Structure formats: C-alpha cells, structure tokens
PDB file of C-alpha atoms in Angstrom:
ATOM      1  CA  UNK A   1      52.513  82.032  81.246  1.00 49.00           C
ATOM      2  CA  UNK A   2      55.511  84.048  82.268  1.00 55.00           C
ATOM      3  CA  UNK A   3      57.314  83.671  85.566  1.00 59.00           C
ATOM      4  CA  UNK A   4      55.763  85.420  88.494  1.00 63.00           C
ATOM      5  CA  UNK A   5      57.470  88.615  89.539  1.00 64.00           C
ATOM      6  CA  UNK A   6      59.450  88.313  92.799  1.00 65.00           C
ATOM      7  CA  UNK A   7      57.779  89.640  95.894  1.00 62.00           C
ATOM      8  CA  UNK A   8      59.009  92.832  97.558  1.00 60.00           C
ATOM      9  CA  UNK A   9      60.246  90.794 100.521  1.00 56.00           C
ATOM     10  CA  UNK A  10      62.303  88.571  98.212  1.00 58.00           C
ATOM     11  CA  UNK A  11      63.839  91.630  96.561  1.00 56.00           C
ATOM     12  CA  UNK A  12      64.790  93.129  99.911  1.00 53.00           C
ATOM     13  CA  UNK A  13      66.250  89.887 101.212  1.00 52.00           C
ATOM     14  CA  UNK A  14      68.463  89.403  98.157  1.00 55.00           C
ATOM     15  CA  UNK A  15      69.728  92.970  97.832  1.00 56.00           C
ATOM     16  CA  UNK A  16      72.586  93.617 100.278  1.00 48.00           C
ATOM     17  CA  UNK A  17      72.481  97.368  99.584  1.00 51.00           C
ATOM     18  CA  UNK A  18      68.952  97.839 100.951  1.00 55.00           C
ATOM     19  CA  UNK A  19      68.685  99.089 104.511  1.00 51.00           C
ATOM     20  CA  UNK A  20      66.445  96.632 106.327  1.00 51.00           C
ATOM     21  CA  UNK A  21      65.974  98.549 109.620  1.00 50.00           C
ATOM     22  CA  UNK A  22      65.424  96.734 112.923  1.00 46.00           C
ATOM     23  CA  UNK A  23      64.185  93.245 112.297  1.00 46.00           C
ATOM     24  CA  UNK A  24      64.742  89.760 113.636  1.00 46.00           C
ATOM     25  CA  UNK A  25      65.986  87.982 110.537  1.00 44.00           C
ATOM     26  CA  UNK A  26      65.345  84.381 109.634  1.00 43.00           C
ATOM     27  CA  UNK A  27      68.296  82.232 108.736  1.00 43.00           C
ATOM     28  CA  UNK A  28      68.528  81.936 104.953  1.00 45.00           C
ATOM     29  CA  UNK A  29      70.443  79.742 102.559  1.00 49.00           C
ATOM     30  CA  UNK A  30      72.388  82.805 101.468  1.00 78.00           C
ATOM     31  CA  UNK A  31      74.143  83.331 104.783  1.00 88.00           C
ATOM     32  CA  UNK A  32      77.499  81.698 105.533  1.00 93.00           C
ATOM     33  CA  UNK A  33      77.927  79.975 108.867  1.00 95.00           C
ATOM     34  CA  UNK A  34      80.477  81.902 110.974  1.00 96.00           C
ATOM     35  CA  UNK A  35      81.550  78.719 112.734  1.00 95.00           C
ATOM     36  CA  UNK A  36      80.596  80.197 116.116  1.00 96.00           C
ATOM     37  CA  UNK A  37      77.097  79.752 117.499  1.00 95.00           C
ATOM     38  CA  UNK A  38      77.337  82.911 119.632  1.00 95.00           C
ATOM     39  CA  UNK A  39      78.402  84.981 116.622  1.00 96.00           C
ATOM     40  CA  UNK A  40      75.733  83.512 114.377  1.00 95.00           C
ATOM     41  CA  UNK A  41      73.087  84.691 116.828  1.00 93.00           C
ATOM     42  CA  UNK A  42      74.008  88.368 116.375  1.00 94.00           C
ATOM     43  CA  UNK A  43      74.770  88.358 112.636  1.00 93.00           C
ATOM     44  CA  UNK A  44      72.121  89.269 110.038  1.00 86.00           C
ATOM     45  CA  UNK A  45      70.508  86.083 108.695  1.00 84.00           C
ATOM     46  CA  UNK A  46      72.398  84.269 111.447  1.00 91.00           C
ATOM     47  CA  UNK A  47      75.629  84.102 109.450  1.00 94.00           C
ATOM     48  CA  UNK A  48      78.061  86.163 107.386  1.00 95.00           C
ATOM     49  CA  UNK A  49      76.196  88.006 104.612  1.00 92.00           C
ATOM     50  CA  UNK A  50      77.520  87.281 101.085  1.00 90.00           C
ATOM     51  CA  UNK A  51      78.088  89.963  98.455  1.00 89.00           C
ATOM     52  CA  UNK A  52      78.787  92.503 101.180  1.00 91.00           C
ATOM     53  CA  UNK A  53      81.473  94.806 102.541  1.00 94.00           C
ATOM     54  CA  UNK A  54      82.302  94.163 106.210  1.00 95.00           C
ATOM     55  CA  UNK A  55      84.433  96.257 108.528  1.00 95.00           C
ATOM     56  CA  UNK A  56      86.245  94.770 111.521  1.00 96.00           C
ATOM     57  CA  UNK A  57      87.485  97.504 113.833  1.00 95.00           C
ATOM     58  CA  UNK A  58      90.041  96.803 116.587  1.00 94.00           C
ATOM     59  CA  UNK A  59      92.066  99.021 118.895  1.00 93.00           C
ATOM     60  CA  UNK A  60      95.255  97.226 117.955  1.00 93.00           C
ATOM     61  CA  UNK A  61      96.175  94.172 115.913  1.00 93.00           C
ATOM     62  CA  UNK A  62      96.039  90.760 117.509  1.00 91.00           C
ATOM     63  CA  UNK A  63      92.638  91.038 119.158  1.00 93.00           C
ATOM     64  CA  UNK A  64      91.483  87.801 117.545  1.00 93.00           C
ATOM     65  CA  UNK A  65      90.233  89.385 114.339  1.00 95.00           C
ATOM     66  CA  UNK A  66      91.700  86.704 112.060  1.00 95.00           C
ATOM     67  CA  UNK A  67      90.623  83.888 114.349  1.00 94.00           C
ATOM     68  CA  UNK A  68      87.057  85.171 114.181  1.00 96.00           C
ATOM     69  CA  UNK A  69      87.257  85.000 110.376  1.00 96.00           C
ATOM     70  CA  UNK A  70      89.048  81.647 110.221  1.00 96.00           C
ATOM     71  CA  UNK A  71      86.006  79.385 109.668  1.00 96.00           C
ATOM     72  CA  UNK A  72      84.739  81.756 106.956  1.00 96.00           C
ATOM     73  CA  UNK A  73      88.116  81.760 105.201  1.00 96.00           C
ATOM     74  CA  UNK A  74      88.343  77.960 105.321  1.00 95.00           C
ATOM     75  CA  UNK A  75      84.836  77.687 103.877  1.00 95.00           C
ATOM     76  CA  UNK A  76      85.511  80.073 101.007  1.00 93.00           C
ATOM     77  CA  UNK A  77      88.809  78.389 100.180  1.00 94.00           C
ATOM     78  CA  UNK A  78      87.042  75.144  99.341  1.00 91.00           C
ATOM     79  CA  UNK A  79      86.180  76.508  95.898  1.00 89.00           C
ATOM     80  CA  UNK A  80      87.768  79.926  95.440  1.00 92.00           C
ATOM     81  CA  UNK A  81      90.785  82.068  96.205  1.00 94.00           C
ATOM     82  CA  UNK A  82      91.363  84.093  99.338  1.00 96.00           C
ATOM     83  CA  UNK A  83      93.325  87.355  98.909  1.00 96.00           C
ATOM     84  CA  UNK A  84      94.984  89.479 101.609  1.00 97.00           C
ATOM     85  CA  UNK A  85      96.064  92.994 100.720  1.00 96.00           C
ATOM     86  CA  UNK A  86      98.698  94.872 102.783  1.00 94.00           C
ATOM     87  CA  UNK A  87      98.412  92.948 106.082  1.00 94.00           C
ATOM     88  CA  UNK A  88     100.128  94.651 109.063  1.00 91.00           C
ATOM     89  CA  UNK A  89     102.477  91.694 109.637  1.00 89.00           C
ATOM     90  CA  UNK A  90     104.127  89.128 107.407  1.00 87.00           C
ATOM     91  CA  UNK A  91     101.881  86.043 107.455  1.00 89.00           C
ATOM     92  CA  UNK A  92     103.460  83.008 109.168  1.00 90.00           C
ATOM     93  CA  UNK A  93     102.878  80.107 106.792  1.00 92.00           C
ATOM     94  CA  UNK A  94     103.163  77.222 109.338  1.00 93.00           C
ATOM     95  CA  UNK A  95     100.533  78.846 111.590  1.00 92.00           C
ATOM     96  CA  UNK A  96      98.190  79.355 108.627  1.00 93.00           C
ATOM     97  CA  UNK A  97      98.549  75.733 107.579  1.00 93.00           C
ATOM     98  CA  UNK A  98      98.022  74.515 111.145  1.00 93.00           C
ATOM     99  CA  UNK A  99      94.822  76.543 111.262  1.00 93.00           C
ATOM    100  CA  UNK A 100      93.505  74.735 108.211  1.00 94.00           C
ATOM    101  CA  UNK A 101      94.127  77.379 105.568  1.00 95.00           C
ATOM    102  CA  UNK A 102      95.403  76.298 102.159  1.00 95.00           C
ATOM    103  CA  UNK A 103      98.506  78.228 101.115  1.00 94.00           C
ATOM    104  CA  UNK A 104      97.735  77.293  97.495  1.00 94.00           C
ATOM    105  CA  UNK A 105      94.387  79.119  97.790  1.00 95.00           C
ATOM    106  CA  UNK A 106      95.841  82.191  99.533  1.00 96.00           C
ATOM    107  CA  UNK A 107      97.432  85.169  97.792  1.00 95.00           C
ATOM    108  CA  UNK A 108      99.077  88.034  99.691  1.00 95.00           C
ATOM    109  CA  UNK A 109      99.533  91.321  97.839  1.00 93.00           C
ATOM    110  CA  UNK A 110     101.911  93.943  99.176  1.00 87.00           C
ATOM    111  CA  UNK A 111     104.197  94.036 102.179  1.00 69.00           C
ATOM    112  CA  UNK A 112     102.891  94.944 105.634  1.00 57.00           C
ATOM    113  CA  UNK A 113     101.677  98.520 106.115  1.00 54.00           C
ATOM    114  CA  UNK A 114     104.334 101.002 107.215  1.00 50.00           C
ATOM    115  CA  UNK A 115     107.201  98.690 106.264  1.00 50.00           C
ATOM    116  CA  UNK A 116     110.298 100.153 104.614  1.00 50.00           C
ATOM    117  CA  UNK A 117     110.071  97.710 101.732  1.00 50.00           C
ATOM    118  CA  UNK A 118     109.720  99.070  98.208  1.00 48.00           C
ATOM    119  CA  UNK A 119     106.861  96.608  97.726  1.00 57.00           C
ATOM    120  CA  UNK A 120     104.652  98.365 100.270  1.00 71.00           C
ATOM    121  CA  UNK A 121     101.430  99.502  98.615  1.00 80.00           C
ATOM    122  CA  UNK A 122     100.412 103.147  98.676  1.00 87.00           C
ATOM    123  CA  UNK A 123      97.017 103.908 100.307  1.00 86.00           C
ATOM    124  CA  UNK A 124      95.501 104.495  96.892  1.00 90.00           C
ATOM    125  CA  UNK A 125      96.888 101.247  95.492  1.00 92.00           C
ATOM    126  CA  UNK A 126      95.469  99.230  98.390  1.00 94.00           C
ATOM    127  CA  UNK A 127      91.937 100.305  97.426  1.00 94.00           C
ATOM    128  CA  UNK A 128      92.675  99.892  93.712  1.00 94.00           C
ATOM    129  CA  UNK A 129      93.984  96.360  94.232  1.00 95.00           C
ATOM    130  CA  UNK A 130      90.930  95.439  96.307  1.00 95.00           C
ATOM    131  CA  UNK A 131      88.607  96.584  93.508  1.00 94.00           C
ATOM    132  CA  UNK A 132      90.458  94.596  90.874  1.00 94.00           C
ATOM    133  CA  UNK A 133      90.673  91.447  92.954  1.00 94.00           C
ATOM    134  CA  UNK A 134      87.036  91.591  94.057  1.00 94.00           C
ATOM    135  CA  UNK A 135      85.913  91.702  90.403  1.00 93.00           C
ATOM    136  CA  UNK A 136      87.782  88.489  89.561  1.00 92.00           C
ATOM    137  CA  UNK A 137      85.492  85.411  89.336  1.00 91.00           C
ATOM    138  CA  UNK A 138      87.975  83.226  91.247  1.00 92.00           C
ATOM    139  CA  UNK A 139      87.913  85.501  94.314  1.00 93.00           C
ATOM    140  CA  UNK A 140      85.917  84.239  97.286  1.00 92.00           C
ATOM    141  CA  UNK A 141      86.956  86.985  99.665  1.00 94.00           C
ATOM    142  CA  UNK A 142      89.410  89.861  99.841  1.00 96.00           C
ATOM    143  CA  UNK A 143      90.781  91.091 103.177  1.00 97.00           C
ATOM    144  CA  UNK A 144      92.444  94.503 103.142  1.00 96.00           C
ATOM    145  CA  UNK A 145      94.235  96.526 105.760  1.00 95.00           C
ATOM    146  CA  UNK A 146      94.116 100.174 104.596  1.00 93.00           C
ATOM    147  CA  UNK A 147      96.145 102.777 106.488  1.00 88.00           C
ATOM    148  CA  UNK A 148      92.942 104.805 106.989  1.00 89.00           C
ATOM    149  CA  UNK A 149      89.304 104.674 105.992  1.00 91.00           C
ATOM    150  CA  UNK A 150      88.285 106.557 102.855  1.00 90.00           C
ATOM    151  CA  UNK A 151      84.488 106.979 102.543  1.00 91.00           C
ATOM    152  CA  UNK A 152      84.578 107.380  98.770  1.00 92.00           C
ATOM    153  CA  UNK A 153      86.702 104.275  98.280  1.00 92.00           C
ATOM    154  CA  UNK A 154      84.512 102.358 100.721  1.00 91.00           C
ATOM    155  CA  UNK A 155      81.464 103.325  98.706  1.00 92.00           C
ATOM    156  CA  UNK A 156      83.066 102.013  95.499  1.00 92.00           C
ATOM    157  CA  UNK A 157      84.061  98.756  97.133  1.00 92.00           C
ATOM    158  CA  UNK A 158      80.583  98.291  98.638  1.00 90.00           C
ATOM    159  CA  UNK A 159      79.037  98.710  95.196  1.00 89.00           C
ATOM    160  CA  UNK A 160      81.377  96.127  93.646  1.00 91.00           C
ATOM    161  CA  UNK A 161      80.809  93.653  96.509  1.00 88.00           C
ATOM    162  CA  UNK A 162      77.078  93.890  95.959  1.00 84.00           C
ATOM    163  CA  UNK A 163      77.527  92.874  92.330  1.00 87.00           C
ATOM    164  CA  UNK A 164      79.974  89.996  92.879  1.00 84.00           C
ATOM    165  CA  UNK A 165      79.718  86.562  94.473  1.00 81.00           C
ATOM    166  CA  UNK A 166      82.403  87.501  97.013  1.00 88.00           C
ATOM    167  CA  UNK A 167      82.936  89.229 100.337  1.00 94.00           C
ATOM    168  CA  UNK A 168      85.217  92.187 101.046  1.00 95.00           C
ATOM    169  CA  UNK A 169      86.460  92.662 104.572  1.00 97.00           C
ATOM    170  CA  UNK A 170      88.227  95.787 105.800  1.00 96.00           C
ATOM    171  CA  UNK A 171      90.356  95.377 108.913  1.00 96.00           C
ATOM    172  CA  UNK A 172      91.266  98.654 110.575  1.00 94.00           C
ATOM    173  CA  UNK A 173      92.485 100.289 113.773  1.00 92.00           C
ATOM    174  CA  UNK A 174      91.353 103.678 112.486  1.00 86.00           C
ATOM    175  CA  UNK A 175      88.797 105.812 114.345  1.00 85.00           C
ATOM    176  CA  UNK A 176      85.304 104.727 113.369  1.00 85.00           C
ATOM    177  CA  UNK A 177      83.698 107.030 110.822  1.00 84.00           C
ATOM    178  CA  UNK A 178      80.445 106.826 108.912  1.00 85.00           C
ATOM    179  CA  UNK A 179      80.935 104.832 105.705  1.00 88.00           C
ATOM    180  CA  UNK A 180      78.849 102.684 103.361  1.00 86.00           C
ATOM    181  CA  UNK A 181      79.875  99.316 104.802  1.00 91.00           C
ATOM    182  CA  UNK A 182      77.125  96.723 105.064  1.00 90.00           C
ATOM    183  CA  UNK A 183      78.217  95.560 108.482  1.00 93.00           C
ATOM    184  CA  UNK A 184      80.621  96.920 111.105  1.00 93.00           C
ATOM    185  CA  UNK A 185      81.930  94.899 114.020  1.00 95.00           C
ATOM    186  CA  UNK A 186      84.183  96.024 116.827  1.00 95.00           C
ATOM    187  CA  UNK A 187      86.422  93.387 118.412  1.00 96.00           C
ATOM    188  CA  UNK A 188      88.048  93.611 121.819  1.00 94.00           C
ATOM    189  CA  UNK A 189      90.033  90.993 123.697  1.00 92.00           C
ATOM    190  CA  UNK A 190      91.046  90.489 127.296  1.00 90.00           C
ATOM    191  CA  UNK A 191      92.744  87.554 129.001  1.00 88.00           C
ATOM    192  CA  UNK A 192      89.580  85.418 128.911  1.00 90.00           C
ATOM    193  CA  UNK A 193      87.253  86.647 126.182  1.00 93.00           C
ATOM    194  CA  UNK A 194      86.950  88.045 122.686  1.00 95.00           C
ATOM    195  CA  UNK A 195      84.000  90.417 122.642  1.00 96.00           C
ATOM    196  CA  UNK A 196      82.358  91.185 119.295  1.00 96.00           C
ATOM    197  CA  UNK A 197      79.897  94.069 118.981  1.00 95.00           C
ATOM    198  CA  UNK A 198      77.848  95.016 115.936  1.00 94.00           C
ATOM    199  CA  UNK A 199      77.803  98.807 115.650  1.00 92.00           C
ATOM    200  CA  UNK A 200      76.320  99.114 112.167  1.00 91.00           C
ATOM    201  CA  UNK A 201      74.139  96.871 110.040  1.00 90.00           C
ATOM    202  CA  UNK A 202      72.394  97.746 106.795  1.00 84.00           C
ATOM    203  CA  UNK A 203      71.068  94.185 106.583  1.00 79.00           C
ATOM    204  CA  UNK A 204      68.776  94.134 109.600  1.00 81.00           C
ATOM    205  CA  UNK A 205      69.298  93.713 113.334  1.00 79.00           C
ATOM    206  CA  UNK A 206      68.941  90.862 115.745  1.00 79.00           C
ATOM    207  CA  UNK A 207      67.778  91.574 119.281  1.00 74.00           C
ATOM    208  CA  UNK A 208      71.266  90.788 120.595  1.00 81.00           C
ATOM    209  CA  UNK A 209      74.228  92.681 119.187  1.00 89.00           C
ATOM    210  CA  UNK A 210      77.143  91.454 121.394  1.00 92.00           C
ATOM    211  CA  UNK A 211      78.791  88.019 121.271  1.00 93.00           C
ATOM    212  CA  UNK A 212      81.517  86.631 123.530  1.00 92.00           C
ATOM    213  CA  UNK A 213      84.028  83.985 122.406  1.00 94.00           C
ATOM    214  CA  UNK A 214      86.869  82.378 124.387  1.00 90.00           C
ATOM    215  CA  UNK A 215      90.179  84.224 124.060  1.00 85.00           C
ATOM    216  CA  UNK A 216      92.020  80.953 123.306  1.00 81.00           C
ATOM    217  CA  UNK A 217      90.660  81.185 119.763  1.00 76.00           C
ATOM    218  CA  UNK A 218      93.087  84.007 119.011  1.00 64.00           C
ATOM    219  CA  UNK A 219      95.807  81.813 117.516  1.00 66.00           C
ATOM    220  CA  UNK A 220      96.395  83.916 114.380  1.00 69.00           C
TER     221      UNK A 220
END
C-alpha cells in the first residue's frame, strides 16, 4: 500500500505561505525557540517560524532589535552560517564574541548604509545579495538592512525563504507598508523595557500580540 496522503491540516501547518487566520497555535517541532518566554507566547507556533521572511521595524537603530534576535542567531550558528547584509553600523567584533556569536560563522556583506565607502551596496544589490545568500545550503539566516522597503523584492525573498531551510530577516526604520512578509514585529525601547508588538502574521495569531522584555538585554 502507498503512503497515506497528508491531511489538510498538516499541509497548512507546513506551508509558511498559507494565511492561517486567527488561531491559537500549538507549539510544533518546526518552531525555533526565541530564547524569551514572553516572546514565545506571542509568536506563531510559540517560536520563530522557519522558512519565513520576518520584518523587524524600529523607529531608530539601537532599540534592542539585535538583542531580541541573539538567541536565534546563536542557535542557527551551531550548524550553519549567519550573514548580515549592509548593517547600519560597523559590527564590533569583541561585543559579538562576548554575546556568544561565532565570528567564524558570521559573514558581513557591504559597508553600513549611507556610508561614503565605495563598498557600500546599492539598494538593488542589497536585495540581490540577500536572494543569492538565502539560496545557499550553508545559510541558516540572512539579516538585511535595506534603505527602503520594496514590495516586489520582498515578494521574491518571501518566495525563496519558503523554499529554503533558512530564515530571512529584514530590519528597517522605514514607514510600514503592506508587503508579503510572513511576520512583522515592531520594537520600541524605553529606559526599562523593550516592547515587541506583532502587527502582521500570515502564520496564525495568538491571543496576545505584545511582549515586554527588560531593556538591559539591549547590549548589541
């Protein structure tokens, strides 16, 4: 006898491009622990969704966006490469090492955005580089800092992320616009707290959409 066909529910759970609507999701083996209990409670499947495109939107850099991603980056670096494309500031190697990131498993492409260096990537090349890197089998995650959001490029990157065993994360201070990202989070920080709000999810919704973390986490 042949193998039984997968159920509709299994197909929906394993396809990151399917809009799940409002639903309290069960934790699955496919999700990646965020490292923060409060954040897990608001994320689809109670963790970071794999094979997805995630947007982190902040008003200005330094709101704790990298600290929120730190446990995820450490996890992915255990077996695969982490790639940053056009970060807004030159990464400080000692701080990265102190935070538990492996410099041998981290590649930075392009100088910071808006720098005067000849190695600064053009807006088009930032998206192009993200596509190429995301397709590579050694890539666990690609983080990119585009100068502005481009819906067509986002759509392409979302499609590639859904086909690969990797995560693409867009970090932006641009005005929020409607794009094809799987998950959008807004991050704000004050003297005591980092507040994370989910403003878009194509992977289902938990009843709670806001998480609060201590501001002391913002060390990167």
